[in-house]
Amino acid sequence: NAGVIQTPRHKVTGKGQEATLWCEPISGHSAVFWYRQTIVQGLEFLTYFRNQAPIDDSGMPKERFSAQMPNQSHSTLKIQSTQPQDSAVYLCASSLMGNTGQLYFGEGSKLTVL
Amino acid sequence: QQQVRQSPQSLTVWEGETAILNCSYEDSTFDYFPWYHQFPGESPALLIAIRPVSNKKEDGRFTIFFNKREKKFSLHIADSQPGDSATYFCAASRGGGSNYKLTFGKGTLLTVTP
């Protein structure tokens, strides 16, 4: 039973370039979440989808970040014009519909912006 | 505005002692309070969770104590073992945790010394 799959595991971009991160949630999970993790800020919520519909993107820096979930098997997080402060581990998580509330995290995509 | 505050930032205990990690929250609509742990090089994983219908939840050596009036909850790790060394995150959400976003504290780095 595969867990949440994230690709790439590591990405290095130059300042101003674009970065796209992919997430494949656990099959059958109805909600997909994106978080950003840094030493200073900890785990920051970015956005989430429920049954592929965007529900809350209140954590997303609006100008350069966007997320999509075109089908139930994958979600993407795109960062345009990357900046050094975007360097972080981007974590995708999925959860089942219901009242468990348990998030299953992927291994993360470590983004380094030079 | 930091909705979930966690303390201490780091904690060192001797093997066999009880480690106590603390969290407080501001939003009275939060009704689901999990603790996640994260080992080096791994992603966060659910450890234990509580809903405010009760003020205590036990799972082996791990116990959550919840105080709704003071908007505080804590994780007690009894008989701490070196294998418990990790970063612990408290979190909170609404809707009983069912597919709602989790707001995390900034984490407590626990070190258990043999």
JSON list of C-alpha atoms in Angstrom, two decimals:
[
{"chain": "A", "resi": 1, "resn": "ASN", "atom": "CA", "xyz": [0.00, 0.00, 0.00]},
{"chain": "A", "resi": 2, "resn": "ALA", "atom": "CA", "xyz": [1.93, 3.02, -1.27]},
{"chain": "A", "resi": 3, "resn": "GLY", "atom": "CA", "xyz": [1.97, 6.18, 0.77]},
{"chain": "A", "resi": 4, "resn": "VAL", "atom": "CA", "xyz": [1.83, 9.73, -0.50]},
{"chain": "A", "resi": 5, "resn": "ILE", "atom": "CA", "xyz": [4.32, 10.12, -3.33]},
{"chain": "A", "resi": 6, "resn": "GLN", "atom": "CA", "xyz": [6.07, 13.41, -3.96]},
{"chain": "A", "resi": 7, "resn": "THR", "atom": "CA", "xyz": [8.38, 14.30, -6.79]},
{"chain": "A", "resi": 8, "resn": "PRO", "atom": "CA", "xyz": [10.99, 15.54, -7.15]},
{"chain": "A", "resi": 9, "resn": "ARG", "atom": "CA", "xyz": [12.61, 14.83, -3.80]},
{"chain": "A", "resi": 10, "resn": "HIS", "atom": "CA", "xyz": [15.15, 17.57, -4.36]},
{"chain": "A", "resi": 11, "resn": "LYS", "atom": "CA", "xyz": [15.05, 20.56, -6.67]},
{"chain": "A", "resi": 12, "resn": "VAL", "atom": "CA", "xyz": [17.55, 23.37, -7.06]},
{"chain": "A", "resi": 13, "resn": "THR", "atom": "CA", "xyz": [16.52, 26.47, -8.98]},
{"chain": "A", "resi": 14, "resn": "GLY", "atom": "CA", "xyz": [18.05, 29.80, -9.68]},
{"chain": "A", "resi": 15, "resn": "LYS", "atom": "CA", "xyz": [16.40, 32.96, -8.42]},
{"chain": "A", "resi": 16, "resn": "GLY", "atom": "CA", "xyz": [13.57, 33.93, -10.75]},
{"chain": "A", "resi": 17, "resn": "GLN", "atom": "CA", "xyz": [13.04, 30.48, -12.19]},
{"chain": "A", "resi": 18, "resn": "GLU", "atom": "CA", "xyz": [9.88, 28.40, -11.91]},
{"chain": "A", "resi": 19, "resn": "ALA", "atom": "CA", "xyz": [9.48, 25.28, -9.80]},
{"chain": "A", "resi": 20, "resn": "THR", "atom": "CA", "xyz": [6.71, 22.69, -10.04]},
{"chain": "A", "resi": 21, "resn": "LEU", "atom": "CA", "xyz": [6.20, 20.07, -7.38]},
{"chain": "A", "resi": 22, "resn": "TRP", "atom": "CA", "xyz": [4.00, 16.99, -7.76]},
{"chain": "A", "resi": 23, "resn": "CYS", "atom": "CA", "xyz": [2.01, 14.97, -5.29]},
{"chain": "A", "resi": 24, "resn": "GLU", "atom": "CA", "xyz": [0.19, 11.67, -5.67]},
{"chain": "A", "resi": 25, "resn": "PRO", "atom": "CA", "xyz": [-2.13, 11.13, -2.67]},
{"chain": "A", "resi": 26, "resn": "ILE", "atom": "CA", "xyz": [-3.00, 7.76, -1.22]},
{"chain": "A", "resi": 27, "resn": "SER", "atom": "CA", "xyz": [-5.64, 6.09, -3.35]},
{"chain": "A", "resi": 28, "resn": "GLY", "atom": "CA", "xyz": [-9.10, 6.70, -1.95]},
{"chain": "A", "resi": 29, "resn": "HIS", "atom": "CA", "xyz": [-8.14, 9.70, 0.12]},
{"chain": "A", "resi": 30, "resn": "SER", "atom": "CA", "xyz": [-10.45, 12.63, -0.49]},
{"chain": "A", "resi": 31, "resn": "ALA", "atom": "CA", "xyz": [-8.41, 15.52, 0.87]},
{"chain": "A", "resi": 32, "resn": "VAL", "atom": "CA", "xyz": [-4.97, 16.77, -0.17]},
{"chain": "A", "resi": 33, "resn": "PHE", "atom": "CA", "xyz": [-2.98, 19.33, 1.78]},
{"chain": "A", "resi": 34, "resn": "TRP", "atom": "CA", "xyz": [0.19, 21.27, 1.03]},
{"chain": "A", "resi": 35, "resn": "TYR", "atom": "CA", "xyz": [2.47, 22.48, 3.82]},
{"chain": "A", "resi": 36, "resn": "ARG", "atom": "CA", "xyz": [5.84, 24.18, 3.83]},
{"chain": "A", "resi": 37, "resn": "GLN", "atom": "CA", "xyz": [8.41, 23.31, 6.48]},
{"chain": "A", "resi": 38, "resn": "THR", "atom": "CA", "xyz": [11.36, 25.44, 7.55]},
{"chain": "A", "resi": 39, "resn": "ILE", "atom": "CA", "xyz": [13.43, 25.50, 10.72]},
{"chain": "A", "resi": 40, "resn": "VAL", "atom": "CA", "xyz": [12.27, 29.02, 11.56]},
{"chain": "A", "resi": 41, "resn": "GLN", "atom": "CA", "xyz": [8.57, 28.83, 10.71]},
{"chain": "A", "resi": 42, "resn": "GLY", "atom": "CA", "xyz": [7.90, 25.15, 11.32]},
{"chain": "A", "resi": 43, "resn": "LEU", "atom": "CA", "xyz": [4.97, 23.61, 9.45]},
{"chain": "A", "resi": 44, "resn": "GLU", "atom": "CA", "xyz": [3.07, 26.29, 7.55]},
{"chain": "A", "resi": 45, "resn": "PHE", "atom": "CA", "xyz": [-0.24, 25.52, 5.89]},
{"chain": "A", "resi": 46, "resn": "LEU", "atom": "CA", "xyz": [-0.44, 26.55, 2.25]},
{"chain": "A", "resi": 47, "resn": "THR", "atom": "CA", "xyz": [-3.59, 25.14, 0.67]},
{"chain": "A", "resi": 48, "resn": "TYR", "atom": "CA", "xyz": [-5.90, 22.15, 0.51]},
{"chain": "A", "resi": 49, "resn": "PHE", "atom": "CA", "xyz": [-8.36, 20.37, -1.74]},
{"chain": "A", "resi": 50, "resn": "ARG", "atom": "CA", "xyz": [-11.33, 18.23, -0.89]},
{"chain": "A", "resi": 51, "resn": "ASN", "atom": "CA", "xyz": [-12.63, 15.92, -3.62]},
{"chain": "A", "resi": 52, "resn": "GLN", "atom": "CA", "xyz": [-10.37, 17.87, -6.01]},
{"chain": "A", "resi": 53, "resn": "ALA", "atom": "CA", "xyz": [-12.08, 21.19, -5.22]},
{"chain": "A", "resi": 54, "resn": "PRO", "atom": "CA", "xyz": [-9.94, 23.97, -3.73]},
{"chain": "A", "resi": 55, "resn": "ILE", "atom": "CA", "xyz": [-11.20, 24.66, -0.23]},
{"chain": "A", "resi": 56, "resn": "ASP", "atom": "CA", "xyz": [-8.75, 26.96, 1.48]},
{"chain": "A", "resi": 57, "resn": "ASP", "atom": "CA", "xyz": [-5.68, 28.65, 0.03]},
{"chain": "A", "resi": 58, "resn": "SER", "atom": "CA", "xyz": [-5.23, 31.17, 2.81]},
{"chain": "A", "resi": 59, "resn": "GLY", "atom": "CA", "xyz": [-1.60, 30.20, 3.36]},
{"chain": "A", "resi": 60, "resn": "MET", "atom": "CA", "xyz": [-0.50, 30.69, -0.21]},
{"chain": "A", "resi": 61, "resn": "PRO", "atom": "CA", "xyz": [1.59, 33.72, -1.18]},
{"chain": "A", "resi": 62, "resn": "LYS", "atom": "CA", "xyz": [-0.84, 34.79, -3.87]},
{"chain": "A", "resi": 63, "resn": "GLU", "atom": "CA", "xyz": [1.45, 36.47, -6.34]},
{"chain": "A", "resi": 64, "resn": "ARG", "atom": "CA", "xyz": [3.74, 33.58, -7.17]},
{"chain": "A", "resi": 65, "resn": "PHE", "atom": "CA", "xyz": [2.24, 30.39, -5.77]},
{"chain": "A", "resi": 66, "resn": "SER", "atom": "CA", "xyz": [-0.52, 28.33, -7.32]},
{"chain": "A", "resi": 67, "resn": "ALA", "atom": "CA", "xyz": [-1.87, 24.83, -6.76]},
{"chain": "A", "resi": 68, "resn": "GLN", "atom": "CA", "xyz": [-4.07, 22.58, -8.79]},
{"chain": "A", "resi": 69, "resn": "MET", "atom": "CA", "xyz": [-5.65, 19.18, -8.51]},
{"chain": "A", "resi": 70, "resn": "PRO", "atom": "CA", "xyz": [-6.73, 18.18, -12.02]},
{"chain": "A", "resi": 71, "resn": "ASN", "atom": "CA", "xyz": [-7.71, 14.66, -10.98]},
{"chain": "A", "resi": 72, "resn": "GLN", "atom": "CA", "xyz": [-8.00, 12.59, -7.82]},
{"chain": "A", "resi": 73, "resn": "SER", "atom": "CA", "xyz": [-4.59, 11.02, -8.29]},
{"chain": "A", "resi": 74, "resn": "HIS", "atom": "CA", "xyz": [-2.38, 14.06, -8.38]},
{"chain": "A", "resi": 75, "resn": "SER", "atom": "CA", "xyz": [-1.88, 17.63, -7.28]},
{"chain": "A", "resi": 76, "resn": "THR", "atom": "CA", "xyz": [0.72, 20.19, -8.27]},
{"chain": "A", "resi": 77, "resn": "LEU", "atom": "CA", "xyz": [2.22, 23.19, -6.53]},
{"chain": "A", "resi": 78, "resn": "LYS", "atom": "CA", "xyz": [3.80, 25.75, -8.82]},
{"chain": "A", "resi": 79, "resn": "ILE", "atom": "CA", "xyz": [6.07, 28.54, -7.67]},
{"chain": "A", "resi": 80, "resn": "GLN", "atom": "CA", "xyz": [6.85, 31.22, -10.21]},
{"chain": "A", "resi": 81, "resn": "SER", "atom": "CA", "xyz": [9.82, 33.55, -10.03]},
{"chain": "A", "resi": 82, "resn": "THR", "atom": "CA", "xyz": [11.33, 31.65, -7.11]},
{"chain": "A", "resi": 83, "resn": "GLN", "atom": "CA", "xyz": [13.10, 33.59, -4.40]},
{"chain": "A", "resi": 84, "resn": "PRO", "atom": "CA", "xyz": [15.68, 32.43, -1.84]},
{"chain": "A", "resi": 85, "resn": "GLN", "atom": "CA", "xyz": [13.05, 32.70, 0.91]},
{"chain": "A", "resi": 86, "resn": "ASP", "atom": "CA", "xyz": [11.02, 30.03, -0.89]},
{"chain": "A", "resi": 87, "resn": "SER", "atom": "CA", "xyz": [13.71, 27.50, 0.05]},
{"chain": "A", "resi": 88, "resn": "ALA", "atom": "CA", "xyz": [11.98, 24.90, 2.21]},
{"chain": "A", "resi": 89, "resn": "VAL", "atom": "CA", "xyz": [10.69, 21.37, 2.32]},
{"chain": "A", "resi": 90, "resn": "TYR", "atom": "CA", "xyz": [7.26, 21.25, 0.71]},
{"chain": "A", "resi": 91, "resn": "LEU", "atom": "CA", "xyz": [5.11, 18.52, 2.19]},
{"chain": "A", "resi": 92, "resn": "CYS", "atom": "CA", "xyz": [2.01, 17.04, 0.66]},
{"chain": "A", "resi": 93, "resn": "ALA", "atom": "CA", "xyz": [-0.43, 15.12, 2.83]},
{"chain": "A", "resi": 94, "resn": "SER", "atom": "CA", "xyz": [-3.68, 13.30, 2.21]},
{"chain": "A", "resi": 95, "resn": "SER", "atom": "CA", "xyz": [-6.49, 12.12, 4.43]},
{"chain": "A", "resi": 96, "resn": "LEU", "atom": "CA", "xyz": [-9.64, 10.03, 4.26]},
{"chain": "A", "resi": 97, "resn": "MET", "atom": "CA", "xyz": [-13.10, 11.51, 4.34]},
{"chain": "A", "resi": 98, "resn": "GLY", "atom": "CA", "xyz": [-14.49, 11.00, 7.80]},
{"chain": "A", "resi": 99, "resn": "ASN", "atom": "CA", "xyz": [-13.65, 12.01, 11.30]},
{"chain": "A", "resi": 100, "resn": "THR", "atom": "CA", "xyz": [-10.19, 10.57, 11.77]},
{"chain": "A", "resi": 101, "resn": "GLY", "atom": "CA", "xyz": [-8.44, 13.77, 10.87]},
{"chain": "A", "resi": 102, "resn": "GLN", "atom": "CA", "xyz": [-5.19, 11.89, 10.35]},
{"chain": "A", "resi": 103, "resn": "LEU", "atom": "CA", "xyz": [-2.87, 13.38, 7.78]},
{"chain": "A", "resi": 104, "resn": "TYR", "atom": "CA", "xyz": [-0.52, 11.05, 5.94]},
{"chain": "A", "resi": 105, "resn": "PHE", "atom": "CA", "xyz": [2.51, 13.01, 4.80]},
{"chain": "A", "resi": 106, "resn": "GLY", "atom": "CA", "xyz": [4.73, 12.34, 1.85]},
{"chain": "A", "resi": 107, "resn": "GLU", "atom": "CA", "xyz": [8.50, 12.47, 2.17]},
{"chain": "A", "resi": 108, "resn": "GLY", "atom": "CA", "xyz": [8.57, 16.02, 0.91]},
{"chain": "A", "resi": 109, "resn": "SER", "atom": "CA", "xyz": [10.22, 17.97, -1.87]},
{"chain": "A", "resi": 110, "resn": "LYS", "atom": "CA", "xyz": [13.22, 19.96, -0.75]},
{"chain": "A", "resi": 111, "resn": "LEU", "atom": "CA", "xyz": [13.43, 23.16, -2.77]},
{"chain": "A", "resi": 112, "resn": "THR", "atom": "CA", "xyz": [16.64, 25.16, -2.76]},
{"chain": "A", "resi": 113, "resn": "VAL", "atom": "CA", "xyz": [16.64, 28.54, -4.50]},
{"chain": "A", "resi": 114, "resn": "LEU", "atom": "CA", "xyz": [20.12, 29.89, -5.16]},
{"chain": "B", "resi": 1, "resn": "GLN", "atom": "CA", "xyz": [-1.12, 35.78, 14.46]},
{"chain": "B", "resi": 2, "resn": "GLN", "atom": "CA", "xyz": [0.12, 32.48, 15.79]},
{"chain": "B", "resi": 3, "resn": "GLN", "atom": "CA", "xyz": [-2.94, 30.42, 16.57]},
{"chain": "B", "resi": 4, "resn": "VAL", "atom": "CA", "xyz": [-1.15, 27.49, 18.20]},
{"chain": "B", "resi": 5, "resn": "ARG", "atom": "CA", "xyz": [1.74, 28.17, 20.54]},
{"chain": "B", "resi": 6, "resn": "GLN", "atom": "CA", "xyz": [4.09, 25.43, 21.66]},
{"chain": "B", "resi": 7, "resn": "SER", "atom": "CA", "xyz": [6.68, 25.27, 24.42]},
{"chain": "B", "resi": 8, "resn": "PRO", "atom": "CA", "xyz": [9.42, 24.62, 25.18]},
{"chain": "B", "resi": 9, "resn": "GLN", "atom": "CA", "xyz": [11.29, 24.96, 21.92]},
{"chain": "B", "resi": 10, "resn": "SER", "atom": "CA", "xyz": [13.64, 22.19, 23.05]},
{"chain": "B", "resi": 11, "resn": "LEU", "atom": "CA", "xyz": [13.65, 19.77, 25.94]},
{"chain": "B", "resi": 12, "resn": "THR", "atom": "CA", "xyz": [16.20, 17.31, 27.24]},
{"chain": "B", "resi": 13, "resn": "VAL", "atom": "CA", "xyz": [15.25, 14.59, 29.71]},
{"chain": "B", "resi": 14, "resn": "TRP", "atom": "CA", "xyz": [16.99, 11.53, 31.09]},
{"chain": "B", "resi": 15, "resn": "GLU", "atom": "CA", "xyz": [15.89, 8.07, 30.09]},
{"chain": "B", "resi": 16, "resn": "GLY", "atom": "CA", "xyz": [13.03, 6.96, 32.33]},
{"chain": "B", "resi": 17, "resn": "GLU", "atom": "CA", "xyz": [11.82, 10.48, 33.13]},
{"chain": "B", "resi": 18, "resn": "THR", "atom": "CA", "xyz": [8.49, 11.96, 32.04]},
{"chain": "B", "resi": 19, "resn": "ALA", "atom": "CA", "xyz": [8.75, 14.55, 29.29]},
{"chain": "B", "resi": 20, "resn": "ILE", "atom": "CA", "xyz": [6.06, 17.25, 29.26]},
{"chain": "B", "resi": 21, "resn": "LEU", "atom": "CA", "xyz": [5.36, 19.26, 26.13]},
{"chain": "B", "resi": 22, "resn": "ASN", "atom": "CA", "xyz": [2.89, 22.13, 26.17]},
{"chain": "B", "resi": 23, "resn": "CYS", "atom": "CA", "xyz": [0.55, 23.83, 23.73]},
{"chain": "B", "resi": 24, "resn": "SER", "atom": "CA", "xyz": [-2.01, 26.59, 23.85]},
{"chain": "B", "resi": 25, "resn": "TYR", "atom": "CA", "xyz": [-4.48, 27.86, 21.29]},
{"chain": "B", "resi": 26, "resn": "GLU", "atom": "CA", "xyz": [-6.58, 30.94, 20.71]},
{"chain": "B", "resi": 27, "resn": "ASP", "atom": "CA", "xyz": [-9.45, 29.91, 18.49]},
{"chain": "B", "resi": 28, "resn": "SER", "atom": "CA", "xyz": [-12.32, 28.54, 20.54]},
{"chain": "B", "resi": 29, "resn": "THR", "atom": "CA", "xyz": [-13.79, 26.83, 17.47]},
{"chain": "B", "resi": 30, "resn": "PHE", "atom": "CA", "xyz": [-10.91, 24.36, 17.37]},
{"chain": "B", "resi": 31, "resn": "ASP", "atom": "CA", "xyz": [-12.21, 20.94, 18.36]},
{"chain": "B", "resi": 32, "resn": "TYR", "atom": "CA", "xyz": [-9.55, 18.45, 17.39]},
{"chain": "B", "resi": 33, "resn": "PHE", "atom": "CA", "xyz": [-6.05, 18.40, 18.86]},
{"chain": "B", "resi": 34, "resn": "PRO", "atom": "CA", "xyz": [-3.45, 15.95, 17.59]},
{"chain": "B", "resi": 35, "resn": "TRP", "atom": "CA", "xyz": [0.22, 15.53, 18.30]},
{"chain": "B", "resi": 36, "resn": "TYR", "atom": "CA", "xyz": [2.56, 14.55, 15.49]},
{"chain": "B", "resi": 37, "resn": "HIS", "atom": "CA", "xyz": [6.16, 13.43, 15.83]},
{"chain": "B", "resi": 38, "resn": "GLN", "atom": "CA", "xyz": [8.92, 13.73, 13.28]},
{"chain": "B", "resi": 39, "resn": "PHE", "atom": "CA", "xyz": [12.16, 11.78, 13.36]},
{"chain": "B", "resi": 40, "resn": "PRO", "atom": "CA", "xyz": [15.24, 13.15, 11.57]},
{"chain": "B", "resi": 41, "resn": "GLY", "atom": "CA", "xyz": [14.97, 12.67, 7.84]},
{"chain": "B", "resi": 42, "resn": "GLU", "atom": "CA", "xyz": [11.36, 11.56, 8.03]},
{"chain": "B", "resi": 43, "resn": "SER", "atom": "CA", "xyz": [7.98, 13.22, 7.65]},
{"chain": "B", "resi": 44, "resn": "PRO", "atom": "CA", "xyz": [5.58, 14.05, 10.48]},
{"chain": "B", "resi": 45, "resn": "ALA", "atom": "CA", "xyz": [3.35, 11.20, 11.59]},
{"chain": "B", "resi": 46, "resn": "LEU", "atom": "CA", "xyz": [0.33, 11.15, 13.88]},
{"chain": "B", "resi": 47, "resn": "LEU", "atom": "CA", "xyz": [1.13, 10.06, 17.43]},
{"chain": "B", "resi": 48, "resn": "ILE", "atom": "CA", "xyz": [-2.06, 10.64, 19.41]},
{"chain": "B", "resi": 49, "resn": "ALA", "atom": "CA", "xyz": [-5.08, 12.96, 19.28]},
{"chain": "B", "resi": 50, "resn": "ILE", "atom": "CA", "xyz": [-7.91, 14.20, 21.49]},
{"chain": "B", "resi": 51, "resn": "ARG", "atom": "CA", "xyz": [-11.29, 15.81, 21.07]},
{"chain": "B", "resi": 52, "resn": "PRO", "atom": "CA", "xyz": [-12.69, 18.09, 23.82]},
{"chain": "B", "resi": 53, "resn": "VAL", "atom": "CA", "xyz": [-15.38, 15.63, 24.85]},
{"chain": "B", "resi": 54, "resn": "SER", "atom": "CA", "xyz": [-12.73, 14.30, 27.20]},
{"chain": "B", "resi": 55, "resn": "ASN", "atom": "CA", "xyz": [-9.86, 15.92, 29.08]},
{"chain": "B", "resi": 56, "resn": "LYS", "atom": "CA", "xyz": [-7.45, 13.00, 28.90]},
{"chain": "B", "resi": 57, "resn": "LYS", "atom": "CA", "xyz": [-6.39, 10.52, 26.25]},
{"chain": "B", "resi": 58, "resn": "GLU", "atom": "CA", "xyz": [-3.89, 7.73, 26.84]},
{"chain": "B", "resi": 59, "resn": "ASP", "atom": "CA", "xyz": [-2.04, 5.48, 24.45]},
{"chain": "B", "resi": 60, "resn": "GLY", "atom": "CA", "xyz": [0.64, 3.46, 26.13]},
{"chain": "B", "resi": 61, "resn": "ARG", "atom": "CA", "xyz": [3.31, 5.81, 27.46]},
{"chain": "B", "resi": 62, "resn": "PHE", "atom": "CA", "xyz": [1.75, 8.83, 25.74]},
{"chain": "B", "resi": 63, "resn": "THR", "atom": "CA", "xyz": [-0.99, 10.90, 27.39]},
{"chain": "B", "resi": 64, "resn": "ILE", "atom": "CA", "xyz": [-2.70, 14.10, 26.31]},
{"chain": "B", "resi": 65, "resn": "PHE", "atom": "CA", "xyz": [-4.12, 16.33, 29.04]},
{"chain": "B", "resi": 66, "resn": "PHE", "atom": "CA", "xyz": [-6.65, 18.87, 27.80]},
{"chain": "B", "resi": 67, "resn": "ASN", "atom": "CA", "xyz": [-7.94, 22.00, 29.56]},
{"chain": "B", "resi": 68, "resn": "LYS", "atom": "CA", "xyz": [-10.72, 23.60, 27.54]},
{"chain": "B", "resi": 69, "resn": "ARG", "atom": "CA", "xyz": [-11.24, 26.54, 29.89]},
{"chain": "B", "resi": 70, "resn": "GLU", "atom": "CA", "xyz": [-7.62, 27.60, 29.67]},
{"chain": "B", "resi": 71, "resn": "LYS", "atom": "CA", "xyz": [-7.26, 26.55, 26.01]},
{"chain": "B", "resi": 72, "resn": "LYS", "atom": "CA", "xyz": [-4.24, 24.45, 26.79]},
{"chain": "B", "resi": 73, "resn": "PHE", "atom": "CA", "xyz": [-3.21, 20.88, 26.17]},
{"chain": "B", "resi": 74, "resn": "SER", "atom": "CA", "xyz": [-0.07, 18.94, 26.87]},
{"chain": "B", "resi": 75, "resn": "LEU", "atom": "CA", "xyz": [1.65, 15.73, 25.90]},
{"chain": "B", "resi": 76, "resn": "HIS", "atom": "CA", "xyz": [3.21, 13.63, 28.63]},
{"chain": "B", "resi": 77, "resn": "ILE", "atom": "CA", "xyz": [5.67, 10.95, 27.62]},
{"chain": "B", "resi": 78, "resn": "ALA", "atom": "CA", "xyz": [6.20, 8.58, 30.52]},
{"chain": "B", "resi": 79, "resn": "ASP", "atom": "CA", "xyz": [9.34, 6.47, 30.95]},
{"chain": "B", "resi": 80, "resn": "SER", "atom": "CA", "xyz": [11.04, 8.36, 28.10]},
{"chain": "B", "resi": 81, "resn": "GLN", "atom": "CA", "xyz": [13.31, 6.28, 25.89]},
{"chain": "B", "resi": 82, "resn": "PRO", "atom": "CA", "xyz": [16.17, 7.39, 23.62]},
{"chain": "B", "resi": 83, "resn": "GLY", "atom": "CA", "xyz": [14.04, 6.23, 20.69]},
{"chain": "B", "resi": 84, "resn": "ASP", "atom": "CA", "xyz": [11.51, 8.94, 21.60]},
{"chain": "B", "resi": 85, "resn": "SER", "atom": "CA", "xyz": [14.02, 11.61, 20.59]},
{"chain": "B", "resi": 86, "resn": "ALA", "atom": "CA", "xyz": [12.29, 13.56, 17.83]},
{"chain": "B", "resi": 87, "resn": "THR", "atom": "CA", "xyz": [10.51, 16.82, 17.11]},
{"chain": "B", "resi": 88, "resn": "TYR", "atom": "CA", "xyz": [6.96, 16.90, 18.40]},
{"chain": "B", "resi": 89, "resn": "PHE", "atom": "CA", "xyz": [4.30, 19.14, 16.90]},
{"chain": "B", "resi": 90, "resn": "CYS", "atom": "CA", "xyz": [0.97, 19.94, 18.45]},
{"chain": "B", "resi": 91, "resn": "ALA", "atom": "CA", "xyz": [-1.83, 21.00, 16.14]},
{"chain": "B", "resi": 92, "resn": "ALA", "atom": "CA", "xyz": [-5.46, 22.03, 16.10]},
{"chain": "B", "resi": 93, "resn": "SER", "atom": "CA", "xyz": [-8.34, 22.09, 13.65]},
{"chain": "B", "resi": 94, "resn": "ARG", "atom": "CA", "xyz": [-12.07, 22.57, 13.39]},
{"chain": "B", "resi": 95, "resn": "GLY", "atom": "CA", "xyz": [-14.80, 20.25, 12.26]},
{"chain": "B", "resi": 96, "resn": "GLY", "atom": "CA", "xyz": [-13.61, 17.42, 14.45]},
{"chain": "B", "resi": 97, "resn": "GLY", "atom": "CA", "xyz": [-10.55, 17.15, 12.28]},
{"chain": "B", "resi": 98, "resn": "SER", "atom": "CA", "xyz": [-12.50, 15.76, 9.39]},
{"chain": "B", "resi": 99, "resn": "ASN", "atom": "CA", "xyz": [-10.71, 16.95, 6.30]},
{"chain": "B", "resi": 100, "resn": "TYR", "atom": "CA", "xyz": [-10.05, 20.38, 7.74]},
{"chain": "B", "resi": 101, "resn": "LYS", "atom": "CA", "xyz": [-6.63, 21.96, 7.74]},
{"chain": "B", "resi": 102, "resn": "LEU", "atom": "CA", "xyz": [-4.39, 21.47, 10.74]},
{"chain": "B", "resi": 103, "resn": "THR", "atom": "CA", "xyz": [-2.68, 24.48, 12.25]},
{"chain": "B", "resi": 104, "resn": "PHE", "atom": "CA", "xyz": [0.61, 23.38, 13.76]},
{"chain": "B", "resi": 105, "resn": "GLY", "atom": "CA", "xyz": [2.73, 24.72, 16.57]},
{"chain": "B", "resi": 106, "resn": "LYS", "atom": "CA", "xyz": [6.39, 25.36, 15.81]},
{"chain": "B", "resi": 107, "resn": "GLY", "atom": "CA", "xyz": [7.56, 22.17, 17.45]},
{"chain": "B", "resi": 108, "resn": "THR", "atom": "CA", "xyz": [9.50, 20.92, 20.45]},
{"chain": "B", "resi": 109, "resn": "LEU", "atom": "CA", "xyz": [12.78, 19.14, 19.88]},
{"chain": "B", "resi": 110, "resn": "LEU", "atom": "CA", "xyz": [12.92, 16.36, 22.47]},
{"chain": "B", "resi": 111, "resn": "THR", "atom": "CA", "xyz": [16.19, 14.70, 23.33]},
{"chain": "B", "resi": 112, "resn": "VAL", "atom": "CA", "xyz": [16.20, 11.70, 25.65]},
{"chain": "B", "resi": 113, "resn": "THR", "atom": "CA", "xyz": [19.62, 11.06, 27.12]},
{"chain": "B", "resi": 114, "resn": "PRO", "atom": "CA", "xyz": [20.54, 7.48, 28.13]}
]
